Short mmCIF file of C-alpha atoms in Angstrom, two decimals:
data_model
loop_
_atom_site.label_atom_id
_atom_site.label_comp_id
_atom_site.label_asym_id
_atom_site.label_seq_id
_atom_site.Cartn_x
_atom_site.Cartn_y
_atom_site.Cartn_z
CA ALA A 1 0.00 0.00 0.00
CA GLN A 2 1.13 3.52 -0.66
CA SER A 3 2.24 5.88 2.09
CA VAL A 4 4.04 9.16 2.62
CA THR A 5 6.39 10.39 5.31
CA GLN A 6 6.81 14.07 5.99
CA LEU A 7 10.08 14.86 7.70
CA GLY A 8 9.64 17.50 10.36
CA SER A 9 6.31 18.22 12.00
CA HIS A 10 7.31 21.86 12.45
CA VAL A 11 9.43 24.07 10.23
CA SER A 12 10.24 27.68 11.03
CA VAL A 13 11.74 30.12 8.53
CA SER A 14 12.28 33.85 8.38
CA GLU A 15 10.29 35.96 5.96
CA GLY A 16 12.14 36.00 2.64
CA ALA A 17 14.02 32.78 3.34
CA LEU A 18 13.80 29.55 1.38
CA VAL A 19 11.00 27.18 2.31
CA LEU A 20 11.77 23.45 2.07
CA LEU A 21 9.21 20.90 3.23
CA ARG A 22 10.23 17.28 2.85
CA CYS A 23 8.11 14.38 1.67
CA ASN A 24 9.11 10.80 0.91
CA TYR A 25 6.70 8.31 -0.53
CA SER A 26 6.32 4.59 -0.77
CA SER A 27 4.37 3.05 -3.59
CA SER A 28 4.47 -0.24 -5.42
CA VAL A 29 3.33 1.40 -8.65
CA PRO A 30 4.08 4.80 -10.20
CA PRO A 31 2.51 7.23 -7.80
CA TYR A 32 0.47 10.35 -8.14
CA LEU A 33 1.70 12.91 -5.63
CA PHE A 34 0.12 16.02 -4.20
CA TRP A 35 0.81 18.88 -1.86
CA TYR A 36 -2.07 20.51 -0.02
CA VAL A 37 -2.15 23.49 2.34
CA GLN A 38 -4.56 23.93 5.23
CA TYR A 39 -5.20 27.22 6.96
CA PRO A 40 -6.81 27.24 10.43
CA ASN A 41 -10.46 26.21 10.43
CA GLN A 42 -10.44 25.61 6.71
CA GLY A 43 -10.35 22.67 4.36
CA LEU A 44 -7.41 21.66 2.23
CA GLN A 45 -6.34 23.57 -0.85
CA LEU A 46 -4.39 21.89 -3.63
CA LEU A 47 -0.97 23.51 -4.17
CA LEU A 48 0.31 21.23 -6.90
CA LYS A 49 0.21 17.69 -8.23
CA TYR A 50 2.50 15.24 -10.00
CA THR A 51 0.83 12.81 -12.37
CA SER A 52 3.80 11.41 -14.32
CA ALA A 53 4.35 14.33 -16.64
CA ALA A 54 7.15 16.83 -15.93
CA THR A 55 9.15 15.97 -12.83
CA LEU A 56 9.38 19.62 -11.77
CA VAL A 57 5.90 20.77 -10.92
CA LYS A 58 4.93 24.37 -10.41
CA GLY A 59 1.98 25.21 -8.25
CA ILE A 60 0.14 28.16 -6.86
CA ASN A 61 1.54 30.90 -4.64
CA GLY A 62 5.09 30.39 -5.95
CA PHE A 63 5.48 26.83 -4.70
CA GLU A 64 7.06 24.05 -6.68
CA ALA A 65 8.05 20.44 -6.10
CA GLU A 66 10.37 18.01 -7.81
CA PHE A 67 9.61 14.33 -8.22
CA LYS A 68 12.78 12.26 -7.72
CA LYS A 69 12.13 8.60 -8.32
CA SER A 70 15.63 7.51 -7.25
CA GLU A 71 15.12 9.18 -3.88
CA THR A 72 11.37 8.47 -3.65
CA SER A 73 10.96 12.10 -2.74
CA PHE A 74 8.63 14.96 -3.59
CA HIS A 75 9.90 17.93 -1.60
CA LEU A 76 8.06 21.24 -1.67
CA THR A 77 10.00 24.48 -2.06
CA LYS A 78 9.42 28.19 -2.32
CA PRO A 79 12.32 30.59 -2.88
CA SER A 80 11.09 33.34 -0.58
CA ALA A 81 8.70 32.82 2.33
CA HIS A 82 5.86 35.22 2.97
CA MET A 83 3.98 35.68 6.21
CA SER A 84 0.84 34.43 4.50
CA ASP A 85 2.53 31.06 3.87
CA ALA A 86 2.18 30.16 7.55
CA ALA A 87 -0.11 27.12 7.54
CA GLU A 88 -0.06 23.34 7.69
CA TYR A 89 1.14 21.49 4.62
CA PHE A 90 0.24 17.95 3.67
CA CYS A 91 1.88 15.64 1.17
CA ALA A 92 -0.36 12.94 -0.27
CA VAL A 93 -0.04 9.94 -2.57
CA SER A 94 -2.50 7.89 -4.53
CA GLU A 95 -1.96 4.82 -6.65
CA ARG A 96 -3.46 4.54 -10.11
CA GLY A 97 -4.92 7.98 -9.58
CA ASN A 98 -7.88 6.81 -7.57
CA ASN A 99 -9.28 9.09 -4.94
CA ASP A 100 -8.08 6.96 -2.04
CA MET A 101 -5.33 9.37 -1.10
CA ARG A 102 -2.94 8.68 1.73
CA PHE A 103 -1.75 11.78 3.54
CA GLY A 104 1.38 12.47 5.49
CA ALA A 105 1.17 13.68 9.09
CA GLY A 106 1.59 17.27 8.01
CA THR A 107 4.21 19.96 8.52
CA ARG A 108 3.34 23.17 10.28
CA LEU A 109 5.17 26.08 8.71
CA THR A 110 5.86 29.16 10.80
CA VAL A 111 7.17 32.32 9.15
CA LYS A 112 9.02 34.77 11.40
CA PRO A 113 9.09 38.48 10.56
CA LYS B 1 -18.49 28.39 -9.49
CA ALA B 2 -19.46 27.66 -5.90
CA GLY B 3 -17.08 25.50 -3.89
CA VAL B 4 -17.73 22.40 -1.84
CA THR B 5 -20.14 23.06 0.98
CA GLN B 6 -20.55 21.03 4.12
CA THR B 7 -23.28 21.23 6.69
CA PRO B 8 -23.36 21.64 9.55
CA ARG B 9 -20.00 23.23 10.29
CA TYR B 10 -20.07 22.32 13.97
CA LEU B 11 -21.86 19.56 15.79
CA ILE B 12 -21.93 18.30 19.37
CA LYS B 13 -23.31 14.85 20.04
CA THR B 14 -23.40 12.41 22.95
CA ARG B 15 -21.88 8.95 22.99
CA GLY B 16 -24.23 6.37 21.55
CA GLN B 17 -26.07 8.81 19.32
CA GLN B 18 -25.86 8.85 15.56
CA VAL B 19 -25.03 11.71 13.26
CA THR B 20 -25.47 12.59 9.60
CA LEU B 21 -23.18 15.00 7.80
CA SER B 22 -23.90 16.51 4.42
CA CYS B 23 -21.68 17.51 1.52
CA SER B 24 -22.60 19.32 -1.67
CA PRO B 25 -19.89 19.00 -4.32
CA ILE B 26 -18.90 21.51 -6.93
CA SER B 27 -21.46 21.67 -9.70
CA GLY B 28 -20.70 19.03 -12.33
CA HIS B 29 -18.50 16.93 -10.05
CA ARG B 30 -19.59 13.33 -9.74
CA SER B 31 -17.11 12.04 -7.18
CA VAL B 32 -17.29 12.75 -3.46
CA SER B 33 -14.72 11.49 -0.97
CA TRP B 34 -14.84 11.69 2.80
CA TYR B 35 -11.88 12.01 5.17
CA GLN B 36 -11.53 12.07 8.93
CA GLN B 37 -8.92 14.39 10.43
CA THR B 38 -7.76 14.01 14.03
CA PRO B 39 -4.63 15.23 15.83
CA GLY B 40 -3.60 11.67 16.61
CA GLN B 41 -4.33 9.86 13.35
CA GLY B 42 -4.08 12.72 10.89
CA LEU B 43 -6.06 12.60 7.67
CA GLN B 44 -7.64 9.25 6.94
CA PHE B 45 -9.69 8.23 3.92
CA LEU B 46 -13.18 7.00 4.73
CA PHE B 47 -14.81 6.31 1.37
CA GLU B 48 -15.51 7.64 -2.08
CA TYR B 49 -18.76 7.75 -4.00
CA PHE B 50 -19.07 8.14 -7.72
CA SER B 51 -22.39 8.24 -9.53
CA GLU B 52 -24.23 7.01 -6.43
CA THR B 53 -21.94 3.98 -5.99
CA GLN B 54 -19.24 3.48 -3.41
CA ARG B 55 -16.06 3.21 -5.43
CA ASN B 56 -13.40 3.01 -2.72
CA LYS B 57 -13.46 2.36 0.99
CA GLY B 58 -10.94 3.00 3.73
CA ASN B 59 -10.31 1.00 6.85
CA PHE B 60 -13.12 2.17 9.13
CA PRO B 61 -15.71 0.14 11.02
CA GLY B 62 -19.18 -0.40 9.64
CA ARG B 63 -20.54 2.33 11.94
CA PHE B 64 -19.32 4.73 9.27
CA SER B 65 -21.45 4.71 6.18
CA GLY B 66 -22.34 7.00 3.37
CA ARG B 67 -24.45 7.48 0.33
CA GLN B 68 -24.67 9.67 -2.69
CA PHE B 69 -27.76 11.03 -4.34
CA SER B 70 -28.52 11.49 -8.01
CA ASN B 71 -27.54 15.16 -7.79
CA SER B 72 -24.12 14.06 -6.44
CA ARG B 73 -24.77 15.40 -2.96
CA SER B 74 -23.45 13.01 -0.37
CA GLU B 75 -24.20 12.20 3.21
CA MET B 76 -22.07 10.45 5.76
CA ASN B 77 -23.57 8.71 8.76
CA VAL B 78 -21.88 7.59 11.95
CA SER B 79 -23.92 5.39 14.26
CA THR B 80 -23.31 4.60 17.93
CA LEU B 81 -20.91 7.48 18.37
CA GLU B 82 -17.76 7.00 20.40
CA LEU B 83 -15.54 9.63 21.99
CA GLY B 84 -12.85 8.77 19.45
CA ASP B 85 -15.12 9.84 16.62
CA SER B 86 -14.53 13.46 17.57
CA ALA B 87 -12.81 14.89 14.52
CA LEU B 88 -12.96 17.22 11.59
CA TYR B 89 -14.75 15.46 8.75
CA LEU B 90 -13.73 16.71 5.35
CA CYS B 91 -15.51 16.16 2.11
CA ALA B 92 -13.76 16.48 -1.24
CA SER B 93 -15.21 16.52 -4.70
CA SER B 94 -13.68 15.85 -8.06
CA ALA B 95 -14.88 15.49 -11.60
CA GLY B 96 -14.21 11.78 -11.23
CA THR B 97 -12.64 11.59 -14.65
CA ARG B 98 -9.24 10.73 -13.21
CA ASP B 99 -7.98 14.30 -13.31
CA TYR B 100 -6.93 13.57 -9.73
CA GLU B 101 -7.76 17.02 -8.43
CA GLN B 102 -9.85 16.97 -5.32
CA TYR B 103 -11.45 20.12 -3.96
CA PHE B 104 -12.08 20.14 -0.25
CA GLY B 105 -14.88 21.68 1.74
CA PRO B 106 -14.33 23.52 5.04
CA GLY B 107 -15.24 20.45 7.06
CA THR B 108 -17.66 19.59 9.83
CA ARG B 109 -16.21 19.68 13.33
CA LEU B 110 -17.86 16.85 15.32
CA THR B 111 -17.44 16.74 19.06
CA VAL B 112 -18.66 13.67 20.93
CA THR B 113 -19.17 14.05 24.67
#
């Protein structure tokens, strides 16, 4: 069965600094990978997705992620953090693209002024 | 286009009672998935409905059930509530045509006392 591991339950960066949120996946078949963001008292918003096209995926709000099969990773990055990026971020995987997505435990991003 | 709506947003129930949660997907979307989010277990997939049929099911006891109507609206029912059922229940809709993008509602916060 597929699964994801997010390294670091909390990440703190200064405003303007690089954001790097780590995600490693496990899947017996080529995976579909996603990053979602959740703001307090809200649902999840899709940031970006990898569905076996380009390995470097660009998403909304300046985020991007690179699929690295050799490392089974799908890390999320943003060159310059903004205060509004403070939220919880979830990496998710699904096999064969069905809607049974498996989520990581989440990483809470704090942005310091 | 209106987003995914969930009602009610907050609910307090007593152990042993049952509860029904409602989800209205984005217009034109035929797939509705349900997730449970708790601090301890994170985000867990409950089930997915597509064209009124359950297409996928997670690893939850039979007390958790759902259905989908011809207009794609979905309901989730939990019978014989337990304290551990306290959670944020999220509904997500997608076109169901394997575009793999799920759009989440704001969730229903269920508290069992």
